[in-house]
mmCIF file of C-alpha atoms in Angstrom:
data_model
loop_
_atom_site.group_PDB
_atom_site.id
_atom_site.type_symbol
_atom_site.label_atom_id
_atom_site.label_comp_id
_atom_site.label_asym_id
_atom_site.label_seq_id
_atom_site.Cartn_x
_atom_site.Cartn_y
_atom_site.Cartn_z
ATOM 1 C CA UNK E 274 61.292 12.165 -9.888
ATOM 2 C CA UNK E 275 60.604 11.287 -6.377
ATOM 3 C CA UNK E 276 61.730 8.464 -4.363
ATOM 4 C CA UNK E 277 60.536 7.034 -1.262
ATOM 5 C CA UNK E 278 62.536 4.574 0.313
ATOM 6 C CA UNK E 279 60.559 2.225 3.114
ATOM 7 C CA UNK E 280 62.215 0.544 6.021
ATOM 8 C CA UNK E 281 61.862 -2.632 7.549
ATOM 9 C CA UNK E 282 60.123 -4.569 4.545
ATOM 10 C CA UNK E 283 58.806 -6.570 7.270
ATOM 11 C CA UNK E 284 58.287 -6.073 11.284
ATOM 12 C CA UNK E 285 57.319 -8.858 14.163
ATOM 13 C CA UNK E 286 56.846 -7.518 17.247
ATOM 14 C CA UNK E 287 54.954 -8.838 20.659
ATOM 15 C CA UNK E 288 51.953 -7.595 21.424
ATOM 16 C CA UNK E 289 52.399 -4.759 23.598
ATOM 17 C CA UNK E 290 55.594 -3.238 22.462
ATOM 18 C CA UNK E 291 56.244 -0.782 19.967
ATOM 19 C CA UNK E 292 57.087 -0.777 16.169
ATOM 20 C CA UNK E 293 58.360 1.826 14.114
ATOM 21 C CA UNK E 294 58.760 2.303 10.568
ATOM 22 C CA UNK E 295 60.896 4.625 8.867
ATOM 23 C CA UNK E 296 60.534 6.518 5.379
ATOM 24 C CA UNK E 297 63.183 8.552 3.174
ATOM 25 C CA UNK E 298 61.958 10.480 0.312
ATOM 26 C CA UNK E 299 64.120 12.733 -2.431
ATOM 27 C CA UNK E 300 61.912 15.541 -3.556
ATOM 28 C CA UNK E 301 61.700 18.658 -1.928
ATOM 29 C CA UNK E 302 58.637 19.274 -3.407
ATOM 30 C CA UNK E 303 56.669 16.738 -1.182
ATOM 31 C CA UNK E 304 55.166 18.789 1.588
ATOM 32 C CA UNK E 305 52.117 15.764 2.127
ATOM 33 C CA UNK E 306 53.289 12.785 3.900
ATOM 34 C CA UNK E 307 50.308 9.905 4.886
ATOM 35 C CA UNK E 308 50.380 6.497 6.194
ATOM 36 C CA UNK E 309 47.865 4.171 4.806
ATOM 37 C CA UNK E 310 47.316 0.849 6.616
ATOM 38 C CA UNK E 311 46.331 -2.448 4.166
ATOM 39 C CA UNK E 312 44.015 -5.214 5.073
ATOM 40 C CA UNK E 313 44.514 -8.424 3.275
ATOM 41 C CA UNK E 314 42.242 -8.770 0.273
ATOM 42 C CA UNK E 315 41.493 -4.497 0.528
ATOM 43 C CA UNK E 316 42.254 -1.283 -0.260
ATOM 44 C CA UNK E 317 44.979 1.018 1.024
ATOM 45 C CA UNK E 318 42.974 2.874 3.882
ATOM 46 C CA UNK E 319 44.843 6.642 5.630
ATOM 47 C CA UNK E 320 45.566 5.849 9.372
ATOM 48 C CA UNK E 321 47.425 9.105 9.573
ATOM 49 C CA UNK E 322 49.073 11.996 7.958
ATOM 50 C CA UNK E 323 51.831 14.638 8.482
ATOM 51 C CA UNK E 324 52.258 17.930 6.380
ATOM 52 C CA UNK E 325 55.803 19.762 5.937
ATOM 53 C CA UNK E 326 55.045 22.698 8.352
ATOM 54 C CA UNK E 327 54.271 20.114 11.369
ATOM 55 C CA UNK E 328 57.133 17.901 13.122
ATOM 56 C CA UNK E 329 55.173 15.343 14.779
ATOM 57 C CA UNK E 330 51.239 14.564 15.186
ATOM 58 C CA UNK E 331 49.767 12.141 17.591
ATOM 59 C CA UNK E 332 46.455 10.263 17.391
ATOM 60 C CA UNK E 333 45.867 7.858 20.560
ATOM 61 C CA UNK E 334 48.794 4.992 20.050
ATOM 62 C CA UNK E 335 49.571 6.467 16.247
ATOM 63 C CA UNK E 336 52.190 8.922 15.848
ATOM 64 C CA UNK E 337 54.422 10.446 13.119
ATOM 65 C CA UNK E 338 57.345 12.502 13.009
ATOM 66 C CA UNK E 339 58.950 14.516 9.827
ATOM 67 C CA UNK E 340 62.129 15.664 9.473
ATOM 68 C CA UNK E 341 62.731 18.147 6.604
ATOM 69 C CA UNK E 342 65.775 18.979 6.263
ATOM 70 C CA UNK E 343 67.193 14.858 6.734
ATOM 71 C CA UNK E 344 64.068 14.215 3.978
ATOM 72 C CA UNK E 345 62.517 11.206 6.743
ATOM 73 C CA UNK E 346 59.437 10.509 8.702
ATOM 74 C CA UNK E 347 58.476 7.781 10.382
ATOM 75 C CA UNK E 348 55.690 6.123 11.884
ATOM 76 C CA UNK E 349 55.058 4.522 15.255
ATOM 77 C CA UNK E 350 52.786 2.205 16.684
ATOM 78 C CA UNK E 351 53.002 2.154 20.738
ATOM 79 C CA UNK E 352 50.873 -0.989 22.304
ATOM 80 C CA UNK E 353 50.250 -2.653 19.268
ATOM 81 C CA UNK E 354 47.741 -4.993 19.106
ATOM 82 C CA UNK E 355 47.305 -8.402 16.835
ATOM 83 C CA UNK E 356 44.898 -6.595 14.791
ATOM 84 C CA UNK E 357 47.476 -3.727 13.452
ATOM 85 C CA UNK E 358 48.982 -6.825 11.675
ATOM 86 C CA UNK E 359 48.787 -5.762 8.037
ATOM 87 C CA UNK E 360 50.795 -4.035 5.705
ATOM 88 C CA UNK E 361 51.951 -0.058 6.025
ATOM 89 C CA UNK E 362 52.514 2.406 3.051
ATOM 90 C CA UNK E 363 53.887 5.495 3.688
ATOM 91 C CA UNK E 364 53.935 8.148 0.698
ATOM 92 C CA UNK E 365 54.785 11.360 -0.652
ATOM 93 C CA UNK E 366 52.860 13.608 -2.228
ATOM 94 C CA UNK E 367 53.255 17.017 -3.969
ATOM 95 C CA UNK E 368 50.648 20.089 -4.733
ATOM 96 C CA UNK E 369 50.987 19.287 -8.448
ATOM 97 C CA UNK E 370 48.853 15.651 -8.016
ATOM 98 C CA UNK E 371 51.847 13.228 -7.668
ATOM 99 C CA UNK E 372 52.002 10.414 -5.207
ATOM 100 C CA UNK E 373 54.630 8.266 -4.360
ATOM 101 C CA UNK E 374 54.584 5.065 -2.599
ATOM 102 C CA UNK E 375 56.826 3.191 -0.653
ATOM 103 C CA UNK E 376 57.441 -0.383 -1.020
ATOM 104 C CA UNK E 377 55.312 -1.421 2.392
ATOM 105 C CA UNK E 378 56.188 -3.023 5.512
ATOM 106 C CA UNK E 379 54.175 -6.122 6.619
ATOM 107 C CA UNK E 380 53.577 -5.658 10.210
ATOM 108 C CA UNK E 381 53.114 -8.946 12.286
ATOM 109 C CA UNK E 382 51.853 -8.654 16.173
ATOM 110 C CA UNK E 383 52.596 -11.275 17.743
ATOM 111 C CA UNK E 384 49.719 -12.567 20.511
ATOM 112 C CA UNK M 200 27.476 5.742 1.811
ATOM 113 C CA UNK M 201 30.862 7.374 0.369
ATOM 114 C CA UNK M 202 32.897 5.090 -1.398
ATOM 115 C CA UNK M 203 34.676 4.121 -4.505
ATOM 116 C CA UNK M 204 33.662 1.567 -6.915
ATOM 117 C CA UNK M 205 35.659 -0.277 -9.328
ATOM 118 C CA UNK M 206 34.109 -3.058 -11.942
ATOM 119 C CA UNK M 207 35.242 -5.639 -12.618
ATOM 120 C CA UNK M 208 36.791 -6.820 -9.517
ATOM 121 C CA UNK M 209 38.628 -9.695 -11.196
ATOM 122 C CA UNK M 210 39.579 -9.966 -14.810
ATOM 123 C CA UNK M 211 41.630 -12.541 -17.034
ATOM 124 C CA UNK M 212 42.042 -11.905 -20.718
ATOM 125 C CA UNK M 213 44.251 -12.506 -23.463
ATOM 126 C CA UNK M 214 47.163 -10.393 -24.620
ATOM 127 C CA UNK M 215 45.873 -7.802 -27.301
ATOM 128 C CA UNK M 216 42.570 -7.405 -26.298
ATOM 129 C CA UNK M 217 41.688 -3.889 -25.200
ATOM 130 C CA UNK M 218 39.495 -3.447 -21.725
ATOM 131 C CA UNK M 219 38.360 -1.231 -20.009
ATOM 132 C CA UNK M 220 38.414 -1.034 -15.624
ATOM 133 C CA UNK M 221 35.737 1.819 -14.390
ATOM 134 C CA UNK M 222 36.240 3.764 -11.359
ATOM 135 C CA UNK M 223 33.673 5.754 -9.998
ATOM 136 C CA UNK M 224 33.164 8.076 -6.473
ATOM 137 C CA UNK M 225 30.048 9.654 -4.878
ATOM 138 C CA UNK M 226 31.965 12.067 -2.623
ATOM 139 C CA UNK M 227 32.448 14.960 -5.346
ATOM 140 C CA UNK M 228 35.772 14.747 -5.125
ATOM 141 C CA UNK M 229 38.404 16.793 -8.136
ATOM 142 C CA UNK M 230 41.496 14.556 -7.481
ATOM 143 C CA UNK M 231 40.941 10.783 -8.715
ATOM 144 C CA UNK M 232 44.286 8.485 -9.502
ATOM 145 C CA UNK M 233 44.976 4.652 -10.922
ATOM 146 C CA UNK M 234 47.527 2.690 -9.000
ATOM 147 C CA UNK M 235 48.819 -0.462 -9.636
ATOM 148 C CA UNK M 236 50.254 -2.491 -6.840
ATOM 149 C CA UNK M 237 52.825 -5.397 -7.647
ATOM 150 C CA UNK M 238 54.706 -7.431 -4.656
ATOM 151 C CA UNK M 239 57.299 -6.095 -3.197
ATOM 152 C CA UNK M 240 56.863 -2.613 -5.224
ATOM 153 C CA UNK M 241 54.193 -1.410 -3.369
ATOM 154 C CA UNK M 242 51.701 1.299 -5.229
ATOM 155 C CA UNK M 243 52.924 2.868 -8.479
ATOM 156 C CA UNK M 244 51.115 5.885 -9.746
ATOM 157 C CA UNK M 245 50.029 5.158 -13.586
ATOM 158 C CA UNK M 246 48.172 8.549 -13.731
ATOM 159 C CA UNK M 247 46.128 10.795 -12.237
ATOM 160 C CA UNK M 248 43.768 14.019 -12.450
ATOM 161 C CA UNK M 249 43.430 17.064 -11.073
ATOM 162 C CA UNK M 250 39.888 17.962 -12.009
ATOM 163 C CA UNK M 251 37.365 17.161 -15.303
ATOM 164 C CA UNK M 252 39.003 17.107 -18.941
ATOM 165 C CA UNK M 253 42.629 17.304 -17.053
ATOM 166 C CA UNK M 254 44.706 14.428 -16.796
ATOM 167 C CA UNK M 255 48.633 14.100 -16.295
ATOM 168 C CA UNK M 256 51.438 10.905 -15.747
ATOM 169 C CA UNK M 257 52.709 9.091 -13.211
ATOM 170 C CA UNK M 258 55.481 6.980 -12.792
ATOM 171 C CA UNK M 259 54.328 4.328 -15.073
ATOM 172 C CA UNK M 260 51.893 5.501 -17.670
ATOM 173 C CA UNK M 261 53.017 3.366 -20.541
ATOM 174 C CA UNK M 262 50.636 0.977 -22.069
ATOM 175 C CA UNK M 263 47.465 2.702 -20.058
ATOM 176 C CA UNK M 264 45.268 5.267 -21.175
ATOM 177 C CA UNK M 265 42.688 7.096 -19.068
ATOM 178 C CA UNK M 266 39.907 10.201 -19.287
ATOM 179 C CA UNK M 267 38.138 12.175 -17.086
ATOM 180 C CA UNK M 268 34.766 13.893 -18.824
ATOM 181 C CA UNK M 269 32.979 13.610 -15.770
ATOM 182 C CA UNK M 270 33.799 14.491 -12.390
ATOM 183 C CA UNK M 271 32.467 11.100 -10.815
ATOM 184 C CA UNK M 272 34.429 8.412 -13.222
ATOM 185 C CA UNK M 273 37.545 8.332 -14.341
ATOM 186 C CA UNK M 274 37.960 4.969 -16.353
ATOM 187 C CA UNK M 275 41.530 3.186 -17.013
ATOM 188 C CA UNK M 276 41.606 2.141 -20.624
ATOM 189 C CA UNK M 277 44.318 -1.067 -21.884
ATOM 190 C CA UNK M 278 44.283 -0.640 -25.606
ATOM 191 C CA UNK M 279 46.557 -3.778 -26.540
ATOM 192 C CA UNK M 280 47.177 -5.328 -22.291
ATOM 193 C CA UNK M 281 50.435 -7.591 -22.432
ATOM 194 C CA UNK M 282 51.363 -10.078 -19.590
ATOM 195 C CA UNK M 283 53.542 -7.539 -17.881
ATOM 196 C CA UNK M 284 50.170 -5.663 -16.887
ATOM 197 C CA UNK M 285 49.188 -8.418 -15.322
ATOM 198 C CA UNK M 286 48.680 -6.852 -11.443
ATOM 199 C CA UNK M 287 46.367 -5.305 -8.996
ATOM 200 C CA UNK M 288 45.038 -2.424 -9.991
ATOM 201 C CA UNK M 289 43.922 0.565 -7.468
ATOM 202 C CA UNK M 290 41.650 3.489 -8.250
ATOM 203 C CA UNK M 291 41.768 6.909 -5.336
ATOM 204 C CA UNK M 292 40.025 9.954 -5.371
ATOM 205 C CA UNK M 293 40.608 12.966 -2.726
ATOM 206 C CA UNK M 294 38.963 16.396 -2.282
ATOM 207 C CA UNK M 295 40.245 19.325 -3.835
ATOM 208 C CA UNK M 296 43.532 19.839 -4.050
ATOM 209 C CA UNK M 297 46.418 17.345 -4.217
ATOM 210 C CA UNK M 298 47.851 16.479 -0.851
ATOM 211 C CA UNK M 299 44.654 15.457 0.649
ATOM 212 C CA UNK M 300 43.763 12.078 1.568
ATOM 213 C CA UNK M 301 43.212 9.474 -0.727
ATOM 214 C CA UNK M 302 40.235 7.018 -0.561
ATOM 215 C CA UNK M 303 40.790 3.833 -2.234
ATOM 216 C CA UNK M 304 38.965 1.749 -4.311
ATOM 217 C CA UNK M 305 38.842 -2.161 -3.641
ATOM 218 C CA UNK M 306 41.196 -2.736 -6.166
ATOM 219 C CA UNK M 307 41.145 -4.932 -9.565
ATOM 220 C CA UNK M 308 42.948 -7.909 -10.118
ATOM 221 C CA UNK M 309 44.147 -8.470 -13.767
ATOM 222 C CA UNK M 310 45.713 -11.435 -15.399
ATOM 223 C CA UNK M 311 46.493 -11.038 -18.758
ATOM 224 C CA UNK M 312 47.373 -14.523 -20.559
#
């Protein structure tokens, strides 16, 4: 089966600068690739997404970036704020209805 | 407002005795999937379906049961829960297809003694 691999397991950063996490996945099925952003004491909630015929998508200080054939995308955060301090999912998903999840990353902004 | 509902929100019981956690959308939506969502593991699919009356595995179906014979709820059934079940539990629906976004529930959290 799949298997997404998540890295840092946790980031601290000052506000202002950048963060960026990375993903690994196995499948080459997976052709769906979404962040989700989680709030303490809430549900998983999509901050951005990334299919397998697109290398890169941008919205405002949010961007990811896929590569295929190395199996990895990643997500970055540019002039992060104390309020992106939560934890980020990234997954992959396949047309048949499976999602996998990778382990998180607990993001920390530092005021 | 679109959303998705999940009773109870908090639940301890005792090992053996079946419950039941509902999930429920407005938005019309085919795809509907239980996570659960231990530290350190982030979310682990248990199972999910594609539309009514069809239901498939995830990673870590064992001891869970589920079924889908409406479009709007899609309940998560412990027959006999054991302490290892003990977690927070995660219900998502998305539109159509798979590969769409998921909308999560507020999640459950379930002790079992």
């Amino acid at each position: 089966g799949e298997n997404v691999e998540q890295h840092p397991s946790t980031l601290s950063v000052q506000e202002g600068d950048s963060a960026v996490i990375k993903c690994t996945y196995s499948d080459s099925a997976s052709n769906y690739f979404p962040w989700y952003k989680q709030e303490l004491g809430k549900g998983p909630q999509l901050i951005i997404d990334i299919r397998s015929n697109v290398g890169e998508k941008k919205d405002q200080r949010i961007a990811v970036t896929l590569n295929k054939t190395a199996k990895h995308f990643s997500l970055h955060i540019t002039e992060t704020q104390p309020e992106d301090s939560a934890v980020y999912f990234c997954a992959a998903s396949t047309n048949a209805g499976k999602s996998t999840f990778g382990d998180g990353t607990t993001l920390t902004v530092k005021p | 407002e679109a959303q998705v509902t999940q009773n109870p929100r908090y639940l301890i019981t005792v090992t053996g005795k079946k419950l039941t956690v509902t999930c429920s959308q407005n938005m019309n939506h085919e795809y509907m999937s239980w996570y659960r969502q231990d530290p350190g593991l982030g979310l682990r699919q248990i199972y999910y379906s594609m539309n009514v009356e069809v239901t498939d595995k995830g990673d870590v179906p064992e001891g869970y049961k589920v079924s889908r014979k409406e479009k709007r709820n899609f309940p998560l059934i412990l027959e006999s829960p054991s302490p290892n079940q003990t977690s927070l539990y995660f219900c998502a629906s998305a539109e159509g297809l798979a590969g769409q976004e998921q909308y999560f529930g507020p999640g459950t959290r379930l002790t079992v003694t």
